[in-house]
mmCIF file with all atom_site columns, C-alpha atoms in Angstrom:
data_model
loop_
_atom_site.group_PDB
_atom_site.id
_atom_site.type_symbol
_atom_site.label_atom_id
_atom_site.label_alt_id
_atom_site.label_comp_id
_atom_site.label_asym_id
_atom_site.label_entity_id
_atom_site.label_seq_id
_atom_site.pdbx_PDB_ins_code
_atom_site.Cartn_x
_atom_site.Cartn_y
_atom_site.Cartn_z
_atom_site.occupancy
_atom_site.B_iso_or_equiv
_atom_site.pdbx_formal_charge
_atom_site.auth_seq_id
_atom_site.auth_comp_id
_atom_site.auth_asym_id
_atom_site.auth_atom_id
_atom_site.pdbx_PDB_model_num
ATOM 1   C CA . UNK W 1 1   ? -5.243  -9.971 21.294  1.00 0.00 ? 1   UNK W CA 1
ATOM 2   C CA . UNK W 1 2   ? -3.425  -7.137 19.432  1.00 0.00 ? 2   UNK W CA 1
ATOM 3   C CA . UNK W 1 3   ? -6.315  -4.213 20.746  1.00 0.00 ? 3   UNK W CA 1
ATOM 4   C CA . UNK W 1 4   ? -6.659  -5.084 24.029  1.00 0.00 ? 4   UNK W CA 1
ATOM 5   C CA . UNK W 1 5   ? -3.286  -5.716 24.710  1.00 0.00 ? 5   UNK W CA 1
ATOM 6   C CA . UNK W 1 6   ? -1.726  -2.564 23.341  1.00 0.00 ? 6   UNK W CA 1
ATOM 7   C CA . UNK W 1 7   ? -4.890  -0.927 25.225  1.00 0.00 ? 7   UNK W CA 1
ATOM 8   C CA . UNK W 1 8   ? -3.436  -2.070 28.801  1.00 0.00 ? 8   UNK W CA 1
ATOM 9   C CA . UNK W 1 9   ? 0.482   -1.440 27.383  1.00 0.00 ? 9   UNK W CA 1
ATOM 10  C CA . UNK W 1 10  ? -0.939  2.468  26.499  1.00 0.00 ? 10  UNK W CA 1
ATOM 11  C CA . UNK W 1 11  ? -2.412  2.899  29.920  1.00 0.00 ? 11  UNK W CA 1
ATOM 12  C CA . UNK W 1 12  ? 0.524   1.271  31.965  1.00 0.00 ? 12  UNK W CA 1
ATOM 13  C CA . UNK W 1 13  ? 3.364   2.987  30.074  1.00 0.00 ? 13  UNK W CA 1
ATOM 14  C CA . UNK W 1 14  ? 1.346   6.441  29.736  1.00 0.00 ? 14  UNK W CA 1
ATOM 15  C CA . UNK W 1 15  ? 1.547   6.809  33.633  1.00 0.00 ? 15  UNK W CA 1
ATOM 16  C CA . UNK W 1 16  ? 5.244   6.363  33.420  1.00 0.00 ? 16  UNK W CA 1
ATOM 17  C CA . UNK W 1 17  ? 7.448   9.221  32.612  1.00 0.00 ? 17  UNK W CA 1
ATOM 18  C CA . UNK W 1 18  ? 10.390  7.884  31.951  1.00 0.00 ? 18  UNK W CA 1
ATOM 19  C CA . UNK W 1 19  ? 11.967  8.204  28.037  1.00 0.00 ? 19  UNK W CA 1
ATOM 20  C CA . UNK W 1 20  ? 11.335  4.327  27.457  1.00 0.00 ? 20  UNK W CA 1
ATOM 21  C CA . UNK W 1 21  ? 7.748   4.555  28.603  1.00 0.00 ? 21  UNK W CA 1
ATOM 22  C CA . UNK W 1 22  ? 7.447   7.336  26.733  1.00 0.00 ? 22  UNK W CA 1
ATOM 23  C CA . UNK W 1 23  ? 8.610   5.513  23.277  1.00 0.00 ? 23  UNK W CA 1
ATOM 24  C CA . UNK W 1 24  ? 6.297   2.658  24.609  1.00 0.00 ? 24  UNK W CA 1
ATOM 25  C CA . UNK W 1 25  ? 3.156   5.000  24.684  1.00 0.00 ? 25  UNK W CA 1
ATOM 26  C CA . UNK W 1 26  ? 4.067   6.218  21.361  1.00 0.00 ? 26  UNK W CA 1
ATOM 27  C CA . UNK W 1 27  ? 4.563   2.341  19.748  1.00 0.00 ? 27  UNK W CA 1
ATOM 28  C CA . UNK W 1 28  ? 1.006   1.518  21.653  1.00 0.00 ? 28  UNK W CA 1
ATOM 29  C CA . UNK W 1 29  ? -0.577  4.668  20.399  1.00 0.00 ? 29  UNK W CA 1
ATOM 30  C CA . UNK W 1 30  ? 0.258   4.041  16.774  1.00 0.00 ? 30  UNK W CA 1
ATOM 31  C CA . UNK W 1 31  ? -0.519  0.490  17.058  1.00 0.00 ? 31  UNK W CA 1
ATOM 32  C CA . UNK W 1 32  ? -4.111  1.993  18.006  1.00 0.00 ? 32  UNK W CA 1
ATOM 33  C CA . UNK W 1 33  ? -4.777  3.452  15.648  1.00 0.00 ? 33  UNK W CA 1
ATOM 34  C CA . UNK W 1 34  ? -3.712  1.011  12.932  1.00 0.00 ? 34  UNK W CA 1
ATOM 35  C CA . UNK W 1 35  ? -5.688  -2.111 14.491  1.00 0.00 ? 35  UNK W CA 1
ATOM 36  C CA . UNK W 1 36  ? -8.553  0.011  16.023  1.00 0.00 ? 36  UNK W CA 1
ATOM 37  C CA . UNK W 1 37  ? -9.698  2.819  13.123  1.00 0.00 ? 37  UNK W CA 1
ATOM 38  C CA . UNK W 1 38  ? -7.978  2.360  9.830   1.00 0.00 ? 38  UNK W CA 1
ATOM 39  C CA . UNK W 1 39  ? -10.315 -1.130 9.222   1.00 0.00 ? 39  UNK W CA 1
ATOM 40  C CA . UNK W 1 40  ? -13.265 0.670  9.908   1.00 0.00 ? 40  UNK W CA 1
ATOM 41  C CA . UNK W 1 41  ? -13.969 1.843  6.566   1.00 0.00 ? 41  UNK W CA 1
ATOM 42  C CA . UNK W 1 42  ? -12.668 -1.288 5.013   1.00 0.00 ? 42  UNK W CA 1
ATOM 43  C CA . UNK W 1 43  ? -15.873 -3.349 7.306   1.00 0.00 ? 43  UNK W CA 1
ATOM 44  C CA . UNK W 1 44  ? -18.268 -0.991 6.574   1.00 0.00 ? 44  UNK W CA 1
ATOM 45  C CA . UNK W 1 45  ? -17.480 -2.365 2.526   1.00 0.00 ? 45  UNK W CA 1
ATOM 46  C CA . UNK W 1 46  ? -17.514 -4.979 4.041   1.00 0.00 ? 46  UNK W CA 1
ATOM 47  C CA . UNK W 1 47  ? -20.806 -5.089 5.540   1.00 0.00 ? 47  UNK W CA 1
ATOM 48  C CA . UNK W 1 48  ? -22.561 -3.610 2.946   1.00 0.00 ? 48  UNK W CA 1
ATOM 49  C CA . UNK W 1 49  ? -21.427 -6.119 0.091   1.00 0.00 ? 49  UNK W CA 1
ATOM 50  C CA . UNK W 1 50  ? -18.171 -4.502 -1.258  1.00 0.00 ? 50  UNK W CA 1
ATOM 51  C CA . UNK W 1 51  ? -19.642 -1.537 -2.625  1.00 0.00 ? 51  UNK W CA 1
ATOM 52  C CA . UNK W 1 52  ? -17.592 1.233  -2.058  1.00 0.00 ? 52  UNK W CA 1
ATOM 53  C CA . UNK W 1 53  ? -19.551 3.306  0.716   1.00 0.00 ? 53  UNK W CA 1
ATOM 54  C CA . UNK W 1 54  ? -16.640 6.265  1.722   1.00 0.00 ? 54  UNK W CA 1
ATOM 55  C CA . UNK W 1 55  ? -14.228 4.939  -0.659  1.00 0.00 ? 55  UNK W CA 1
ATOM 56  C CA . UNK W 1 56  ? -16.406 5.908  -3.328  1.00 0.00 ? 56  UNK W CA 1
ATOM 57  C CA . UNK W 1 57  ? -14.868 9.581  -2.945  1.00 0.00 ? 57  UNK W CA 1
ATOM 58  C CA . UNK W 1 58  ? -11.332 9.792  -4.038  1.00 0.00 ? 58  UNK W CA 1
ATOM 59  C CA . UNK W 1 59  ? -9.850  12.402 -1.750  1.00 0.00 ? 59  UNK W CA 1
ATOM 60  C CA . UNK W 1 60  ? -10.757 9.963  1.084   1.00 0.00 ? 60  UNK W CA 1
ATOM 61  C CA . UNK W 1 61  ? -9.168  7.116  -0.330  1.00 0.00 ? 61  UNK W CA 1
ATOM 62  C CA . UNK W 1 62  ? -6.440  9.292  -0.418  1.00 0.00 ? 62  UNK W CA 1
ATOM 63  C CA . UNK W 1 63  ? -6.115  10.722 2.739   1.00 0.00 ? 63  UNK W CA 1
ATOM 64  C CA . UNK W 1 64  ? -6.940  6.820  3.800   1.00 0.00 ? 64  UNK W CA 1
ATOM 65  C CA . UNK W 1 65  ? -3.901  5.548  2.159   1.00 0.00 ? 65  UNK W CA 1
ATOM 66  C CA . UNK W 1 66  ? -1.485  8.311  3.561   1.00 0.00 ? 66  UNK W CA 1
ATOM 67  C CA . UNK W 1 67  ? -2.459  7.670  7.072   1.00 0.00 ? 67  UNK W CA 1
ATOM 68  C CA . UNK W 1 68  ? -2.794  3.734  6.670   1.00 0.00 ? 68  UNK W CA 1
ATOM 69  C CA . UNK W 1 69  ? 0.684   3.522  5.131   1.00 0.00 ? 69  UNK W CA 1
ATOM 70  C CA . UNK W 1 70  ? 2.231   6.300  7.475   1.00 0.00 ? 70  UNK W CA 1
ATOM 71  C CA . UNK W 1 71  ? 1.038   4.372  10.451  1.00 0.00 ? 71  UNK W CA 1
ATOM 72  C CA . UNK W 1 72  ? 2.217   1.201  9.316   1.00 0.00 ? 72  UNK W CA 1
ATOM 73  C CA . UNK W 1 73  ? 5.394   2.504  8.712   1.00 0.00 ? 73  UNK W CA 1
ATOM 74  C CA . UNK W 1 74  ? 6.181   4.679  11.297  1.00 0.00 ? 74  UNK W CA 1
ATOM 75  C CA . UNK W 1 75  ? 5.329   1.030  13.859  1.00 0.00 ? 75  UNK W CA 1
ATOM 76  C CA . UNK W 1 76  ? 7.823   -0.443 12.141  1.00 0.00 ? 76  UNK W CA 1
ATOM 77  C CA . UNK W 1 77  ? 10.471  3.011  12.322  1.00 0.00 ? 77  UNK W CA 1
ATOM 78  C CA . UNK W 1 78  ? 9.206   2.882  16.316  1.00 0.00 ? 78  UNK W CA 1
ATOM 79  C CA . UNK W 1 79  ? 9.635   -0.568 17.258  1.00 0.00 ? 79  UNK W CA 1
ATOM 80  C CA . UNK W 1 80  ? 13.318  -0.752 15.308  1.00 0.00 ? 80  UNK W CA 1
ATOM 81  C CA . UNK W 1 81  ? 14.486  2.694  16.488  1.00 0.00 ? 81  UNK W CA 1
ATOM 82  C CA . UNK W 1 82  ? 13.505  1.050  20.644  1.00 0.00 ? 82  UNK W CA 1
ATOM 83  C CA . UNK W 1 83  ? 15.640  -2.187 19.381  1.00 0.00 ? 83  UNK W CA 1
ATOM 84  C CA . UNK W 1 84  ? 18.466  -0.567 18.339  1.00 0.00 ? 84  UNK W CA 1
ATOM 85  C CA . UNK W 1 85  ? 18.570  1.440  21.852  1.00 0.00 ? 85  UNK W CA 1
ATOM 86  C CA . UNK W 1 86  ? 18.316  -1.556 23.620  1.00 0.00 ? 86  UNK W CA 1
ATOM 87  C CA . UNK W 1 87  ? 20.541  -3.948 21.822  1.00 0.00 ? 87  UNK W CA 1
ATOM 88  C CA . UNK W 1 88  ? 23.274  -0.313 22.417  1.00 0.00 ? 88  UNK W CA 1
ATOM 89  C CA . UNK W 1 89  ? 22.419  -0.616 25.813  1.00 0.00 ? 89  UNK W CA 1
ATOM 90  C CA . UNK W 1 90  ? 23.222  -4.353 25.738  1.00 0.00 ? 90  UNK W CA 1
ATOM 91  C CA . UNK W 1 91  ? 26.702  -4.090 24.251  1.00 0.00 ? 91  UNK W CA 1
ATOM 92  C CA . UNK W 1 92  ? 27.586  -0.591 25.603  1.00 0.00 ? 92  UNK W CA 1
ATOM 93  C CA . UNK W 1 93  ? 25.812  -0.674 29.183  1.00 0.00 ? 93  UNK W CA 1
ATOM 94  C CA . UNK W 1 94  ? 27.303  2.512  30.559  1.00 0.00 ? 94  UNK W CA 1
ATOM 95  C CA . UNK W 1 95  ? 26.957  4.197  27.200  1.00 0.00 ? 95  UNK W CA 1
ATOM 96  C CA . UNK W 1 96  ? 24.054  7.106  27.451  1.00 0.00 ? 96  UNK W CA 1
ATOM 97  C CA . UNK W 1 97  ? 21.426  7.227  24.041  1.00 0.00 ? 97  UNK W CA 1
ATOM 98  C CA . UNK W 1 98  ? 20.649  10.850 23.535  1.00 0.00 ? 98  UNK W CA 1
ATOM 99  C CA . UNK W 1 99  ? 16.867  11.843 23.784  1.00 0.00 ? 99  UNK W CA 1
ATOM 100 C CA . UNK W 1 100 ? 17.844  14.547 20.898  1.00 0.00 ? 100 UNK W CA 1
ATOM 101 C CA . UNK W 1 101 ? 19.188  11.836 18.599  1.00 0.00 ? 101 UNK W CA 1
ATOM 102 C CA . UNK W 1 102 ? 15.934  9.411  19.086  1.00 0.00 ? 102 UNK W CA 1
ATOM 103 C CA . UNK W 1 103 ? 13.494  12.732 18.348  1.00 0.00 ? 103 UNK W CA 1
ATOM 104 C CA . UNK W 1 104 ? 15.985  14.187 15.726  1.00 0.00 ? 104 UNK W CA 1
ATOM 105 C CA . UNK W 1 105 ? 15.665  10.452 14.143  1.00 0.00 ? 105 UNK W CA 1
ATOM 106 C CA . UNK W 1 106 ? 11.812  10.616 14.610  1.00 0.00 ? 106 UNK W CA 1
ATOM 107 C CA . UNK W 1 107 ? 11.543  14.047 13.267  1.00 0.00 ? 107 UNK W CA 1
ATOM 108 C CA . UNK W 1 108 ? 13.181  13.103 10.175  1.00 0.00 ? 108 UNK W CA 1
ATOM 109 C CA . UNK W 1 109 ? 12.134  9.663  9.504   1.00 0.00 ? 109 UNK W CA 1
ATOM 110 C CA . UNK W 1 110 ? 8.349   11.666 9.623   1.00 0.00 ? 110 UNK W CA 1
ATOM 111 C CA . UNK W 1 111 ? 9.523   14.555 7.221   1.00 0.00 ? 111 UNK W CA 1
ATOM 112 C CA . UNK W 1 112 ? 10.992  12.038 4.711   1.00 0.00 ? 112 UNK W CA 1
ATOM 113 C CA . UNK W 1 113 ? 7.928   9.917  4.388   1.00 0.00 ? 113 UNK W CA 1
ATOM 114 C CA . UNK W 1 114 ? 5.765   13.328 4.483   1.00 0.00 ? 114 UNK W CA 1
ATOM 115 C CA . UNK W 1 115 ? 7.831   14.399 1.079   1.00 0.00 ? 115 UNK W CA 1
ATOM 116 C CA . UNK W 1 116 ? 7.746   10.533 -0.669  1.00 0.00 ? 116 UNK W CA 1
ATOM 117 C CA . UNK W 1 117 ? 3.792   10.914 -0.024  1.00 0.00 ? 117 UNK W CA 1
ATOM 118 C CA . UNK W 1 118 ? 3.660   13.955 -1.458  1.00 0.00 ? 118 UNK W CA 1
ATOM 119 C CA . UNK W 1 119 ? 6.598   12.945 -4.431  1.00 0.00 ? 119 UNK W CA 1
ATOM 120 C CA . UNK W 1 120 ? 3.829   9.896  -5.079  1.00 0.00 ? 120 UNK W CA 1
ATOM 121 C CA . UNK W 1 121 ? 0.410   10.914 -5.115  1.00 0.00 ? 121 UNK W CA 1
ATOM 122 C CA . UNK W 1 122 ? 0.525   14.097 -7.622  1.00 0.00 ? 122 UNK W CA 1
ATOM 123 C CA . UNK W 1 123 ? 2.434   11.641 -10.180 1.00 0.00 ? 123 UNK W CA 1
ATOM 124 C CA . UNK W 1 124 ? -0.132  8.784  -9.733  1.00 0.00 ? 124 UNK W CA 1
ATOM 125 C CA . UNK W 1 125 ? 2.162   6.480  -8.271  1.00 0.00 ? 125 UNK W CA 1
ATOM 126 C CA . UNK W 1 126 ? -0.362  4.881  -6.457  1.00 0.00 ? 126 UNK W CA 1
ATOM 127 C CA . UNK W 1 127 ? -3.715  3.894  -7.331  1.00 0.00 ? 127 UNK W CA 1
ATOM 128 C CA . UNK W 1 128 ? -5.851  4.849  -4.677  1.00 0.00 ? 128 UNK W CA 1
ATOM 129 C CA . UNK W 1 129 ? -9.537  4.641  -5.683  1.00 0.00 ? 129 UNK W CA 1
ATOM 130 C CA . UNK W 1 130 ? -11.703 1.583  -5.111  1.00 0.00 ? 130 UNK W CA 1
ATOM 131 C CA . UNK W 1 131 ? -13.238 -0.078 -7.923  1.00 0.00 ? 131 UNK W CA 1
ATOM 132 C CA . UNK W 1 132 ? -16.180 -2.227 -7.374  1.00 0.00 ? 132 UNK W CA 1
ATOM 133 C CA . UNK W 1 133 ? -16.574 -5.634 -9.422  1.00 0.00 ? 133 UNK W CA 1
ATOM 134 C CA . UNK W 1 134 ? -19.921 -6.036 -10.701 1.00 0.00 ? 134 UNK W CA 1
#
């Protein structure tokens, strides 16, 4: 249900131009791509019984990792930063949320987990290769 329903969400929300439609797109977007193309490696290892296929070169599994958990991390940043503005707009209805402070937020919540990414993977702080059990 996930796919098809952020599908329709991107396409209804991407016509609208307003700021919340905007943030909408963005949420559906991201949500995309995490449901639609960061399994697809993991079923092709899948399919071909566990072996490691792509993941058997590391810089991929890298590079998979960083965008898997930047994804998943910048939903959750998306869909908290839109509940915030609307539970403001609930208690304070006349009270106007700045574009600037939402992007600002974005901008930085992006930079910070672009500089823990690169604070983790030189030191090993993840383990990011596939094994394969024989």
């Amino acid at each position: 249900i996930g796919l098809p329903g952020n599908l329709i969400s991107l396409f209804y929300y991407h016509r609208r131009k307003d700021f919340a439609s905007v943030v909408y797109s963005i949420i559906c977007g991201v949500d995309f791509f995490t449901v639609a193309l960061i399994p697809i490696p993991v079923l092709a290892s899948l399919i071909n019984d566990r072996k490691p296929v792509i993941f058997a070169n590391q810089m991929f599994c890298v590079g998979w990792n960083v965008v898997l958990y930047f994804l998943a991390r910048m939903s959750m940043f998306l869909v908290m930063s839109l509940s915030v503005s609307r539970t403001i707009a609930i208690v304070f209805p006349f009270y106007r949320i700045q574009k600037a402070v939402f992007v600002a937020s974005f901008v930085a919540y992006t930079l910070f987990m672009m500089v823990l990414q690169a604070l983790i993977i030189p030191y090993g702080g993840d383990d990011m290769f596939y094994d394969y059990d024989n």
